[in-house]
Amino acid sequence: MIDEKIVEIRKTDRSRINEVDFDNLPFGRVFTDHMLVMHYDNGEWSRPVIQAFQNLNLNPAISAIHYGQSIFEGMKAYKNEAGEVLLFRPEENARRLNKSAKRMCMPEIPEDVFMAGLKELVRLDSNWIPQNEESSLYIRPFMFATDEYIGIKPSDTYMFGIFCCPVGAYYSEPIKVKIETSYTRAANGGVGEAKAAGNYAASLYPAKLAKEEGYHQLVWTDAKTHEYIEEAGTMNVIFQINDTLITPELTGTILPGITKKSVLEIAKHWGVNVEERKVSVAEIRTALENGTLKDAFGAGTAATIAQIQSIGFNDGKVFTLPDFNQRDFSNKVYKYINSLKRGNETDVFGWTMKI
Ligand SMILES: *Cc1c(COP(=O)(O)O)cnc(C)c1O
């Protein structure tokens, strides 16, 4: 384990915390006092520095802007009843960031440096972690290319940063999704499994069209045939047909979500039957028609579990799912995983890290 003293801390002398209304926190618009910054140059990362949260001064030619070498992560910190700070499986985020980096031809960050910087930052701004039930501190690590050069090549320089946002209860409307069978989020051999900024850019226009039809989110299908379900674009999807949980297997076009992975591990621990395999659009439609689709939900850090209210298809047919309070699995796993993250449940998996 690297010495956490490797992180240089330049504490701000003016906290903004008293200007924040913690009872009305908009998602992702309020930032804590500090941020972490590292620069990559000459083949190595600089020492991580924690400094006041501030604007960046950037040359307009930096390659991230023009060619999109830009990746990120998303995770949360919680306070337990004793006021201690907990992270949930943060080493998974460190590993995934490096996988994304590799795919986008960007430099990896040593896991111990990532962890040391993350812990120091969250500790320093721990008074920003809302303690009330449902609220948490959203943490956004990100990396982008900073070469001041408009020729096409992998950048030689990068910036890595982490900033944090206190967030309130994630109010998720009952979600109405549409299974998208025209547009594509990710194709085989592409960057769908990387948490790359461009994946989001590509998904905005089809999502906007779906919103105009009254849907909240899209469920993407495979690029080649549009016959198989992939994910919701910010969340992975899990279905329950009769008593079995079914979710698309990770084939390289789906972002490997830590929430989904955790939900599946919990389900197996509870003795629930789990199938990770190809899930066809036809199978879901049939299960909706014959009433065997008991539950469907998205899994992701922001909402944890977002129950799906209705599923629409390209031909305009929309099916409504069973009432929310009849969804035994998603209700139970939502409560369980949130209690686990907040230290209100014995951590039999060893997933929480006290910092
Ligand atoms: C981040 C993300 C998810 C959810 O992953 P978690 O690790 O559970 O937060 C799902 N799909 C996409 C495209 C994502 O970017």
mmCIF file of C-alpha atoms and ligand atoms in Angstrom:
data_model
loop_
_atom_site.group_PDB
_atom_site.id
_atom_site.type_symbol
_atom_site.label_atom_id
_atom_site.label_comp_id
_atom_site.label_asym_id
_atom_site.label_seq_id
_atom_site.Cartn_x
_atom_site.Cartn_y
_atom_site.Cartn_z
ATOM 1 C CA MET A 1 0.000 0.000 0.000
ATOM 2 C CA ILE A 2 1.368 3.349 -1.032
ATOM 3 C CA ASP A 3 1.892 5.956 1.647
ATOM 4 C CA GLU A 4 -1.117 8.245 1.609
ATOM 5 C CA LYS A 5 1.287 11.110 2.294
ATOM 6 C CA ILE A 6 2.077 10.983 -1.420
ATOM 7 C CA VAL A 7 -1.001 13.161 -1.802
ATOM 8 C CA GLU A 8 -0.209 16.849 -1.476
ATOM 9 C CA ILE A 9 -3.005 18.761 0.187
ATOM 10 C CA ARG A 10 -3.498 22.476 -0.400
ATOM 11 C CA LYS A 11 -6.482 23.212 1.746
ATOM 12 C CA THR A 12 -8.768 26.064 0.809
ATOM 13 C CA ASP A 13 -9.118 28.753 3.462
ATOM 14 C CA ARG A 14 -12.663 29.506 2.425
ATOM 15 C CA SER A 15 -15.240 26.768 2.631
ATOM 16 C CA ARG A 16 -18.501 27.215 0.671
ATOM 17 C CA ILE A 17 -20.385 24.664 2.742
ATOM 18 C CA ASN A 18 -22.538 27.233 4.545
ATOM 19 C CA GLU A 19 -23.911 28.475 1.213
ATOM 20 C CA VAL A 20 -25.416 25.078 0.421
ATOM 21 C CA ASP A 21 -29.018 24.084 1.086
ATOM 22 C CA PHE A 22 -28.589 20.416 1.930
ATOM 23 C CA ASP A 23 -32.354 19.868 1.947
ATOM 24 C CA ASN A 24 -32.649 20.843 -1.702
ATOM 25 C CA LEU A 25 -29.696 19.392 -3.536
ATOM 26 C CA PRO A 26 -30.004 19.313 -7.315
ATOM 27 C CA PHE A 27 -28.130 16.290 -8.739
ATOM 28 C CA GLY A 28 -24.607 17.089 -9.907
ATOM 29 C CA ARG A 29 -24.639 20.889 -9.668
ATOM 30 C CA VAL A 30 -23.208 21.473 -6.210
ATOM 31 C CA PHE A 31 -19.497 20.805 -5.760
ATOM 32 C CA THR A 32 -17.502 20.304 -2.583
ATOM 33 C CA ASP A 33 -14.614 22.558 -1.518
ATOM 34 C CA HIS A 34 -11.803 20.483 -3.003
ATOM 35 C CA MET A 35 -10.791 18.489 -6.068
ATOM 36 C CA LEU A 36 -7.925 16.169 -6.841
ATOM 37 C CA VAL A 37 -5.676 16.816 -9.829
ATOM 38 C CA MET A 38 -2.890 14.807 -11.473
ATOM 39 C CA HIS A 39 -1.070 15.439 -14.749
ATOM 40 C CA TYR A 40 0.508 12.909 -17.062
ATOM 41 C CA ASP A 41 3.570 14.025 -18.972
ATOM 42 C CA ASN A 42 6.820 12.432 -20.165
ATOM 43 C CA GLY A 43 5.387 8.993 -19.516
ATOM 44 C CA GLU A 44 4.542 9.464 -15.863
ATOM 45 C CA TRP A 45 1.874 10.764 -13.525
ATOM 46 C CA SER A 46 2.620 13.751 -11.293
ATOM 47 C CA ARG A 47 2.066 13.560 -7.572
ATOM 48 C CA PRO A 48 -1.669 13.876 -6.801
ATOM 49 C CA VAL A 49 -2.590 17.320 -5.508
ATOM 50 C CA ILE A 50 -5.787 18.171 -3.664
ATOM 51 C CA GLN A 51 -6.670 21.810 -4.139
ATOM 52 C CA ALA A 52 -9.659 24.137 -4.015
ATOM 53 C CA PHE A 53 -12.390 23.189 -6.501
ATOM 54 C CA GLN A 54 -11.821 25.569 -9.377
ATOM 55 C CA ASN A 55 -12.160 26.124 -13.113
ATOM 56 C CA LEU A 56 -9.569 24.650 -15.441
ATOM 57 C CA ASN A 57 -7.513 26.766 -17.767
ATOM 58 C CA LEU A 58 -7.374 24.941 -21.101
ATOM 59 C CA ASN A 59 -5.961 25.527 -24.544
ATOM 60 C CA PRO A 60 -8.751 25.297 -27.167
ATOM 61 C CA ALA A 61 -6.729 22.799 -29.199
ATOM 62 C CA ILE A 62 -6.575 20.082 -26.538
ATOM 63 C CA SER A 63 -7.242 16.724 -28.113
ATOM 64 C CA ALA A 64 -10.017 15.655 -25.725
ATOM 65 C CA ILE A 65 -12.237 18.370 -27.187
ATOM 66 C CA HIS A 66 -11.597 17.445 -30.809
ATOM 67 C CA TYR A 67 -11.073 13.685 -30.789
ATOM 68 C CA GLY A 68 -12.715 12.569 -27.602
ATOM 69 C CA GLN A 69 -10.120 10.797 -25.491
ATOM 70 C CA SER A 70 -12.184 11.263 -22.357
ATOM 71 C CA ILE A 71 -13.302 8.729 -19.753
ATOM 72 C CA PHE A 72 -14.865 8.852 -16.318
ATOM 73 C CA GLU A 73 -16.132 6.915 -13.331
ATOM 74 C CA GLY A 74 -19.027 7.324 -10.913
ATOM 75 C CA MET A 75 -19.242 6.168 -7.319
ATOM 76 C CA LYS A 76 -20.650 7.234 -3.967
ATOM 77 C CA ALA A 77 -19.559 7.764 -0.357
ATOM 78 C CA TYR A 78 -21.960 7.395 2.568
ATOM 79 C CA LYS A 79 -21.976 8.214 6.253
ATOM 80 C CA ASN A 80 -23.111 5.582 8.701
ATOM 81 C CA GLU A 81 -25.014 6.355 11.900
ATOM 82 C CA ALA A 82 -21.750 6.786 13.803
ATOM 83 C CA GLY A 83 -20.671 9.420 11.273
ATOM 84 C CA GLU A 84 -17.995 7.190 9.727
ATOM 85 C CA VAL A 85 -17.393 7.390 5.976
ATOM 86 C CA LEU A 86 -17.973 4.345 3.785
ATOM 87 C CA LEU A 87 -17.081 3.666 0.168
ATOM 88 C CA PHE A 88 -18.684 0.821 -1.804
ATOM 89 C CA ARG A 89 -16.316 -1.432 -3.769
ATOM 90 C CA PRO A 90 -14.056 1.488 -4.813
ATOM 91 C CA GLU A 91 -11.325 -0.832 -6.118
ATOM 92 C CA GLU A 92 -13.821 -1.935 -8.783
ATOM 93 C CA ASN A 93 -13.995 1.648 -10.020
ATOM 94 C CA ALA A 94 -10.197 1.943 -10.003
ATOM 95 C CA ARG A 95 -9.927 -1.198 -12.123
ATOM 96 C CA ARG A 96 -12.673 -0.200 -14.514
ATOM 97 C CA LEU A 97 -11.134 3.245 -15.013
ATOM 98 C CA ASN A 98 -7.921 1.539 -16.097
ATOM 99 C CA LYS A 99 -9.779 -0.779 -18.457
ATOM 100 C CA SER A 100 -11.463 2.229 -20.042
ATOM 101 C CA ALA A 101 -8.098 3.992 -20.230
ATOM 102 C CA LYS A 102 -6.488 1.066 -22.003
ATOM 103 C CA ARG A 103 -9.251 0.872 -24.621
ATOM 104 C CA MET A 104 -9.069 4.610 -25.282
ATOM 105 C CA CYS A 105 -5.269 4.522 -25.568
ATOM 106 C CA MET A 106 -4.840 6.522 -22.362
ATOM 107 C CA PRO A 107 -2.405 5.898 -19.488
ATOM 108 C CA GLU A 108 -3.484 3.784 -16.542
ATOM 109 C CA ILE A 109 -3.356 5.102 -12.991
ATOM 110 C CA PRO A 110 -1.751 2.854 -10.385
ATOM 111 C CA GLU A 111 -4.619 1.520 -8.293
ATOM 112 C CA ASP A 112 -2.923 2.453 -5.026
ATOM 113 C CA VAL A 113 -2.448 6.057 -6.162
ATOM 114 C CA PHE A 114 -6.113 6.247 -7.216
ATOM 115 C CA MET A 115 -7.213 4.852 -3.854
ATOM 116 C CA ALA A 116 -4.906 7.113 -1.833
ATOM 117 C CA GLY A 117 -6.074 10.241 -3.667
ATOM 118 C CA LEU A 118 -9.728 9.245 -3.466
ATOM 119 C CA LYS A 119 -9.575 8.537 0.256
ATOM 120 C CA GLU A 120 -7.734 11.756 1.084
ATOM 121 C CA LEU A 121 -10.192 13.840 -0.934
ATOM 122 C CA VAL A 122 -13.291 12.239 0.582
ATOM 123 C CA ARG A 123 -11.813 12.507 4.071
ATOM 124 C CA LEU A 124 -10.999 16.176 3.568
ATOM 125 C CA ASP A 125 -14.513 16.982 2.316
ATOM 126 C CA SER A 126 -16.298 14.476 4.569
ATOM 127 C CA ASN A 127 -18.362 17.213 6.218
ATOM 128 C CA TRP A 128 -20.060 17.550 2.798
ATOM 129 C CA ILE A 129 -21.464 14.006 2.975
ATOM 130 C CA PRO A 130 -25.122 14.392 3.859
ATOM 131 C CA GLN A 131 -25.978 12.113 6.745
ATOM 132 C CA ASN A 132 -29.699 11.740 6.228
ATOM 133 C CA GLU A 133 -31.066 8.547 4.789
ATOM 134 C CA GLU A 134 -31.067 8.488 0.961
ATOM 135 C CA SER A 135 -28.456 11.230 0.529
ATOM 136 C CA SER A 136 -24.807 10.621 -0.311
ATOM 137 C CA LEU A 137 -21.684 12.098 -1.863
ATOM 138 C CA TYR A 138 -21.402 11.399 -5.582
ATOM 139 C CA ILE A 139 -17.774 11.067 -6.659
ATOM 140 C CA ARG A 140 -16.668 11.734 -10.224
ATOM 141 C CA PRO A 141 -13.176 10.619 -11.287
ATOM 142 C CA PHE A 142 -12.338 11.639 -14.878
ATOM 143 C CA MET A 143 -9.435 11.676 -17.315
ATOM 144 C CA PHE A 144 -8.946 13.497 -20.595
ATOM 145 C CA ALA A 145 -6.297 14.203 -23.219
ATOM 146 C CA THR A 146 -4.534 17.552 -22.967
ATOM 147 C CA ASP A 147 -2.074 17.705 -25.890
ATOM 148 C CA GLU A 148 -2.315 21.123 -27.538
ATOM 149 C CA TYR A 149 -2.226 19.669 -31.025
ATOM 150 C CA ILE A 150 -4.920 19.065 -33.615
ATOM 151 C CA GLY A 151 -3.167 16.246 -35.404
ATOM 152 C CA ILE A 152 -4.703 12.826 -34.869
ATOM 153 C CA LYS A 153 -2.703 10.629 -32.543
ATOM 154 C CA PRO A 154 -2.994 9.440 -28.968
ATOM 155 C CA SER A 155 -2.244 12.392 -26.722
ATOM 156 C CA ASP A 156 1.069 12.376 -24.857
ATOM 157 C CA THR A 157 -0.367 14.360 -21.935
ATOM 158 C CA TYR A 158 -3.475 13.883 -19.809
ATOM 159 C CA MET A 159 -5.213 15.283 -16.801
ATOM 160 C CA PHE A 160 -6.853 13.093 -14.189
ATOM 161 C CA GLY A 161 -9.175 14.602 -11.624
ATOM 162 C CA ILE A 162 -11.719 13.716 -8.975
ATOM 163 C CA PHE A 163 -14.457 16.026 -7.738
ATOM 164 C CA CYS A 164 -17.487 15.378 -5.563
ATOM 165 C CA CYS A 165 -21.126 16.451 -5.384
ATOM 166 C CA PRO A 166 -23.390 16.046 -2.365
ATOM 167 C CA VAL A 167 -26.630 14.576 -3.699
ATOM 168 C CA GLY A 168 -30.073 14.132 -2.196
ATOM 169 C CA ALA A 169 -32.521 11.295 -2.574
ATOM 170 C CA TYR A 170 -32.374 10.238 -6.182
ATOM 171 C CA TYR A 171 -35.940 10.853 -7.166
ATOM 172 C CA SER A 172 -36.564 8.495 -9.974
ATOM 173 C CA GLU A 173 -39.914 8.653 -11.661
ATOM 174 C CA PRO A 174 -41.387 5.242 -12.357
ATOM 175 C CA ILE A 175 -39.501 4.665 -15.568
ATOM 176 C CA LYS A 176 -41.097 4.129 -18.912
ATOM 177 C CA VAL A 177 -38.576 2.622 -21.283
ATOM 178 C CA LYS A 178 -38.568 1.961 -24.979
ATOM 179 C CA ILE A 179 -36.670 -0.878 -26.551
ATOM 180 C CA GLU A 180 -34.638 0.854 -29.249
ATOM 181 C CA THR A 181 -34.280 -1.143 -32.415
ATOM 182 C CA SER A 182 -33.154 1.500 -34.920
ATOM 183 C CA TYR A 183 -30.330 3.442 -33.302
ATOM 184 C CA THR A 184 -27.264 1.851 -31.732
ATOM 185 C CA ARG A 185 -25.298 2.705 -28.591
ATOM 186 C CA ALA A 186 -22.378 0.359 -29.107
ATOM 187 C CA ALA A 187 -21.236 -2.179 -31.667
ATOM 188 C CA ASN A 188 -19.016 -5.246 -31.444
ATOM 189 C CA GLY A 189 -15.391 -4.207 -31.369
ATOM 190 C CA GLY A 190 -16.315 -0.650 -30.376
ATOM 191 C CA VAL A 191 -16.032 1.109 -27.027
ATOM 192 C CA GLY A 192 -19.351 0.159 -25.402
ATOM 193 C CA GLU A 193 -17.701 -1.471 -22.416
ATOM 194 C CA ALA A 194 -15.522 1.576 -21.709
ATOM 195 C CA LYS A 195 -16.932 4.388 -19.584
ATOM 196 C CA ALA A 196 -16.090 6.791 -22.384
ATOM 197 C CA ALA A 197 -17.651 10.237 -22.755
ATOM 198 C CA GLY A 198 -18.443 9.646 -26.436
ATOM 199 C CA ASN A 199 -20.823 6.789 -25.665
ATOM 200 C CA TYR A 200 -23.079 9.301 -23.969
ATOM 201 C CA ALA A 201 -22.806 11.826 -26.797
ATOM 202 C CA ALA A 202 -23.974 9.170 -29.243
ATOM 203 C CA SER A 203 -26.975 8.241 -27.122
ATOM 204 C CA LEU A 204 -28.438 11.714 -26.600
ATOM 205 C CA TYR A 205 -30.256 12.154 -29.900
ATOM 206 C CA PRO A 206 -32.121 8.813 -29.909
ATOM 207 C CA ALA A 207 -32.960 9.400 -26.224
ATOM 208 C CA LYS A 208 -34.391 12.802 -27.109
ATOM 209 C CA LEU A 209 -36.616 11.266 -29.779
ATOM 210 C CA ALA A 210 -37.865 8.706 -27.246
ATOM 211 C CA LYS A 211 -38.601 11.483 -24.726
ATOM 212 C CA GLU A 212 -40.769 13.173 -27.338
ATOM 213 C CA GLU A 213 -42.767 9.925 -27.458
ATOM 214 C CA GLY A 214 -43.200 10.028 -23.676
ATOM 215 C CA TYR A 215 -40.475 7.611 -22.629
ATOM 216 C CA HIS A 216 -37.880 8.349 -19.950
ATOM 217 C CA GLN A 217 -35.113 6.087 -21.153
ATOM 218 C CA LEU A 218 -34.067 3.739 -23.898
ATOM 219 C CA VAL A 219 -33.103 0.125 -23.609
ATOM 220 C CA TRP A 220 -30.487 -0.481 -26.274
ATOM 221 C CA THR A 221 -30.263 -3.577 -28.441
ATOM 222 C CA ASP A 222 -27.326 -5.131 -30.271
ATOM 223 C CA ALA A 223 -26.030 -3.166 -33.251
ATOM 224 C CA LYS A 224 -26.080 -6.016 -35.733
ATOM 225 C CA THR A 225 -29.572 -7.506 -35.467
ATOM 226 C CA HIS A 226 -31.379 -5.344 -32.863
ATOM 227 C CA GLU A 227 -32.831 -8.626 -31.612
ATOM 228 C CA TYR A 228 -31.037 -8.775 -28.282
ATOM 229 C CA ILE A 229 -31.295 -6.492 -25.262
ATOM 230 C CA GLU A 230 -28.136 -4.735 -24.051
ATOM 231 C CA GLU A 231 -28.573 -2.031 -21.401
ATOM 232 C CA ALA A 232 -30.279 1.256 -20.621
ATOM 233 C CA GLY A 233 -27.277 3.498 -21.297
ATOM 234 C CA THR A 234 -26.782 4.793 -17.757
ATOM 235 C CA MET A 235 -27.960 1.629 -16.055
ATOM 236 C CA ASN A 236 -27.759 -2.082 -16.705
ATOM 237 C CA VAL A 237 -31.054 -3.942 -16.939
ATOM 238 C CA ILE A 238 -32.266 -7.022 -15.101
ATOM 239 C CA PHE A 239 -35.539 -8.852 -15.774
ATOM 240 C CA GLN A 240 -37.399 -11.383 -13.670
ATOM 241 C CA ILE A 241 -39.304 -14.043 -15.588
ATOM 242 C CA ASN A 242 -41.226 -16.246 -13.171
ATOM 243 C CA ASP A 243 -38.676 -16.750 -10.376
ATOM 244 C CA THR A 244 -35.517 -16.358 -12.442
ATOM 245 C CA LEU A 245 -33.431 -13.207 -12.844
ATOM 246 C CA ILE A 246 -32.281 -12.760 -16.409
ATOM 247 C CA THR A 247 -29.769 -10.210 -17.649
ATOM 248 C CA PRO A 248 -27.751 -9.779 -20.843
ATOM 249 C CA GLU A 249 -24.302 -11.333 -20.594
ATOM 250 C CA LEU A 250 -21.335 -8.967 -20.914
ATOM 251 C CA THR A 251 -20.104 -9.305 -24.464
ATOM 252 C CA GLY A 252 -18.021 -6.156 -24.869
ATOM 253 C CA THR A 253 -20.800 -3.779 -25.895
ATOM 254 C CA ILE A 254 -22.308 -3.443 -22.411
ATOM 255 C CA LEU A 255 -20.796 -1.374 -19.609
ATOM 256 C CA PRO A 256 -19.909 -3.777 -16.797
ATOM 257 C CA GLY A 257 -21.807 -2.101 -13.954
ATOM 258 C CA ILE A 258 -20.738 -2.585 -10.362
ATOM 259 C CA THR A 259 -24.344 -2.278 -9.170
ATOM 260 C CA LYS A 260 -25.537 -5.023 -11.513
ATOM 261 C CA LYS A 261 -22.634 -7.254 -10.548
ATOM 262 C CA SER A 262 -23.446 -6.704 -6.861
ATOM 263 C CA VAL A 263 -27.173 -7.352 -7.348
ATOM 264 C CA LEU A 264 -26.431 -10.636 -9.092
ATOM 265 C CA GLU A 265 -24.013 -11.702 -6.349
ATOM 266 C CA ILE A 266 -26.599 -10.870 -3.681
ATOM 267 C CA ALA A 267 -29.283 -12.783 -5.601
ATOM 268 C CA LYS A 268 -27.068 -15.862 -5.819
ATOM 269 C CA HIS A 269 -26.291 -15.533 -2.104
ATOM 270 C CA TRP A 270 -30.049 -15.556 -1.452
ATOM 271 C CA GLY A 271 -30.455 -18.659 -3.578
ATOM 272 C CA VAL A 272 -32.249 -16.868 -6.413
ATOM 273 C CA ASN A 273 -31.761 -18.378 -9.852
ATOM 274 C CA VAL A 274 -29.672 -16.026 -12.047
ATOM 275 C CA GLU A 275 -29.068 -16.331 -15.780
ATOM 276 C CA GLU A 276 -26.518 -14.165 -17.568
ATOM 277 C CA ARG A 277 -27.065 -14.883 -21.225
ATOM 278 C CA LYS A 278 -28.451 -13.447 -24.434
ATOM 279 C CA VAL A 279 -31.885 -11.922 -23.768
ATOM 280 C CA SER A 280 -33.955 -11.463 -26.885
ATOM 281 C CA VAL A 281 -36.476 -8.695 -27.422
ATOM 282 C CA ALA A 282 -38.944 -11.424 -28.460
ATOM 283 C CA GLU A 283 -38.481 -13.265 -25.166
ATOM 284 C CA ILE A 284 -39.270 -10.132 -23.153
ATOM 285 C CA ARG A 285 -42.284 -9.364 -25.328
ATOM 286 C CA THR A 286 -43.636 -12.889 -24.930
ATOM 287 C CA ALA A 287 -43.124 -12.725 -21.155
ATOM 288 C CA LEU A 288 -45.024 -9.433 -21.092
ATOM 289 C CA GLU A 289 -47.835 -10.911 -23.176
ATOM 290 C CA ASN A 290 -48.236 -14.049 -21.096
ATOM 291 C CA GLY A 291 -47.737 -12.355 -17.736
ATOM 292 C CA THR A 292 -44.545 -14.178 -16.742
ATOM 293 C CA LEU A 293 -42.484 -10.968 -16.598
ATOM 294 C CA LYS A 294 -42.738 -10.236 -12.881
ATOM 295 C CA ASP A 295 -40.142 -7.518 -12.495
ATOM 296 C CA ALA A 296 -37.712 -5.374 -14.496
ATOM 297 C CA PHE A 297 -35.324 -2.750 -13.244
ATOM 298 C CA GLY A 298 -32.249 -0.741 -14.036
ATOM 299 C CA ALA A 299 -29.144 -1.044 -11.844
ATOM 300 C CA GLY A 300 -26.590 1.761 -11.549
ATOM 301 C CA THR A 301 -24.807 3.911 -8.979
ATOM 302 C CA ALA A 302 -27.048 6.985 -9.274
ATOM 303 C CA ALA A 303 -30.409 5.360 -8.466
ATOM 304 C CA THR A 304 -29.105 1.956 -7.292
ATOM 305 C CA ILE A 305 -32.308 0.236 -8.448
ATOM 306 C CA ALA A 306 -34.824 1.934 -10.748
ATOM 307 C CA GLN A 307 -37.952 -0.091 -11.265
ATOM 308 C CA ILE A 308 -39.356 -0.078 -14.780
ATOM 309 C CA GLN A 309 -43.034 0.783 -15.017
ATOM 310 C CA SER A 310 -43.650 0.090 -18.672
ATOM 311 C CA ILE A 311 -41.849 -1.183 -21.739
ATOM 312 C CA GLY A 312 -42.598 0.071 -25.243
ATOM 313 C CA PHE A 313 -41.713 -1.447 -28.601
ATOM 314 C CA ASN A 314 -41.030 -0.094 -32.069
ATOM 315 C CA ASP A 315 -44.526 -0.932 -33.307
ATOM 316 C CA GLY A 316 -45.972 1.415 -30.678
ATOM 317 C CA LYS A 317 -47.208 -1.316 -28.348
ATOM 318 C CA VAL A 318 -46.583 -0.502 -24.667
ATOM 319 C CA PHE A 319 -46.884 -3.034 -21.837
ATOM 320 C CA THR A 320 -47.328 -2.120 -18.184
ATOM 321 C CA LEU A 321 -45.493 -4.204 -15.595
ATOM 322 C CA PRO A 322 -46.857 -5.459 -12.257
ATOM 323 C CA ASP A 323 -47.478 -2.920 -9.511
ATOM 324 C CA PHE A 324 -44.321 -1.721 -7.736
ATOM 325 C CA ASN A 325 -45.298 -3.091 -4.341
ATOM 326 C CA GLN A 326 -45.700 -6.551 -5.848
ATOM 327 C CA ARG A 327 -42.079 -6.615 -6.969
ATOM 328 C CA ASP A 328 -40.564 -8.651 -4.170
ATOM 329 C CA PHE A 329 -37.046 -8.974 -5.549
ATOM 330 C CA SER A 330 -36.329 -5.398 -6.632
ATOM 331 C CA ASN A 331 -37.847 -3.936 -3.447
ATOM 332 C CA LYS A 332 -35.866 -6.304 -1.248
ATOM 333 C CA VAL A 333 -32.537 -5.898 -3.029
ATOM 334 C CA TYR A 334 -32.928 -2.106 -3.120
ATOM 335 C CA LYS A 335 -33.341 -1.984 0.655
ATOM 336 C CA TYR A 336 -30.569 -4.478 1.238
ATOM 337 C CA ILE A 337 -27.933 -2.876 -0.964
ATOM 338 C CA ASN A 338 -28.661 0.596 0.401
ATOM 339 C CA SER A 339 -28.399 -0.647 3.983
ATOM 340 C CA LEU A 340 -25.155 -2.376 3.095
ATOM 341 C CA LYS A 341 -23.697 0.806 1.585
ATOM 342 C CA ARG A 342 -24.677 2.804 4.660
ATOM 343 C CA GLY A 343 -23.321 0.294 7.126
ATOM 344 C CA ASN A 344 -26.752 -0.667 8.461
ATOM 345 C CA GLU A 345 -26.389 -4.268 7.347
ATOM 346 C CA THR A 346 -23.649 -6.766 8.220
ATOM 347 C CA ASP A 347 -21.221 -6.668 5.312
ATOM 348 C CA VAL A 348 -20.958 -10.400 4.611
ATOM 349 C CA PHE A 349 -19.388 -9.689 1.217
ATOM 350 C CA GLY A 350 -16.648 -7.355 2.449
ATOM 351 C CA TRP A 351 -17.724 -4.678 -0.033
ATOM 352 C CA THR A 352 -17.641 -1.551 2.095
ATOM 353 C CA MET A 353 -14.452 0.318 2.890
ATOM 354 C CA LYS A 354 -14.312 2.542 5.948
ATOM 355 C CA ILE A 355 -12.005 5.486 5.360
HETATM 356 C C1 LIG B 1 -21.804 3.770 -15.261
HETATM 357 C C2 LIG B 1 -22.709 3.054 -16.179
HETATM 358 C C3 LIG B 1 -23.568 2.026 -15.751
HETATM 359 C C4 LIG B 1 -23.738 1.660 -14.299
HETATM 360 O O1 LIG B 1 -22.560 1.204 -13.690
HETATM 361 P P1 LIG B 1 -22.419 1.219 -12.101
HETATM 362 O O2 LIG B 1 -21.018 0.778 -11.869
HETATM 363 O O3 LIG B 1 -23.401 0.257 -11.570
HETATM 364 O O4 LIG B 1 -22.694 2.608 -11.642
HETATM 365 C C5 LIG B 1 -24.318 1.367 -16.704
HETATM 366 N N1 LIG B 1 -24.249 1.683 -18.015
HETATM 367 C C6 LIG B 1 -23.437 2.669 -18.458
HETATM 368 C C7 LIG B 1 -23.392 2.965 -19.910
HETATM 369 C C8 LIG B 1 -22.648 3.380 -17.559
HETATM 370 O O5 LIG B 1 -21.867 4.366 -18.015
#
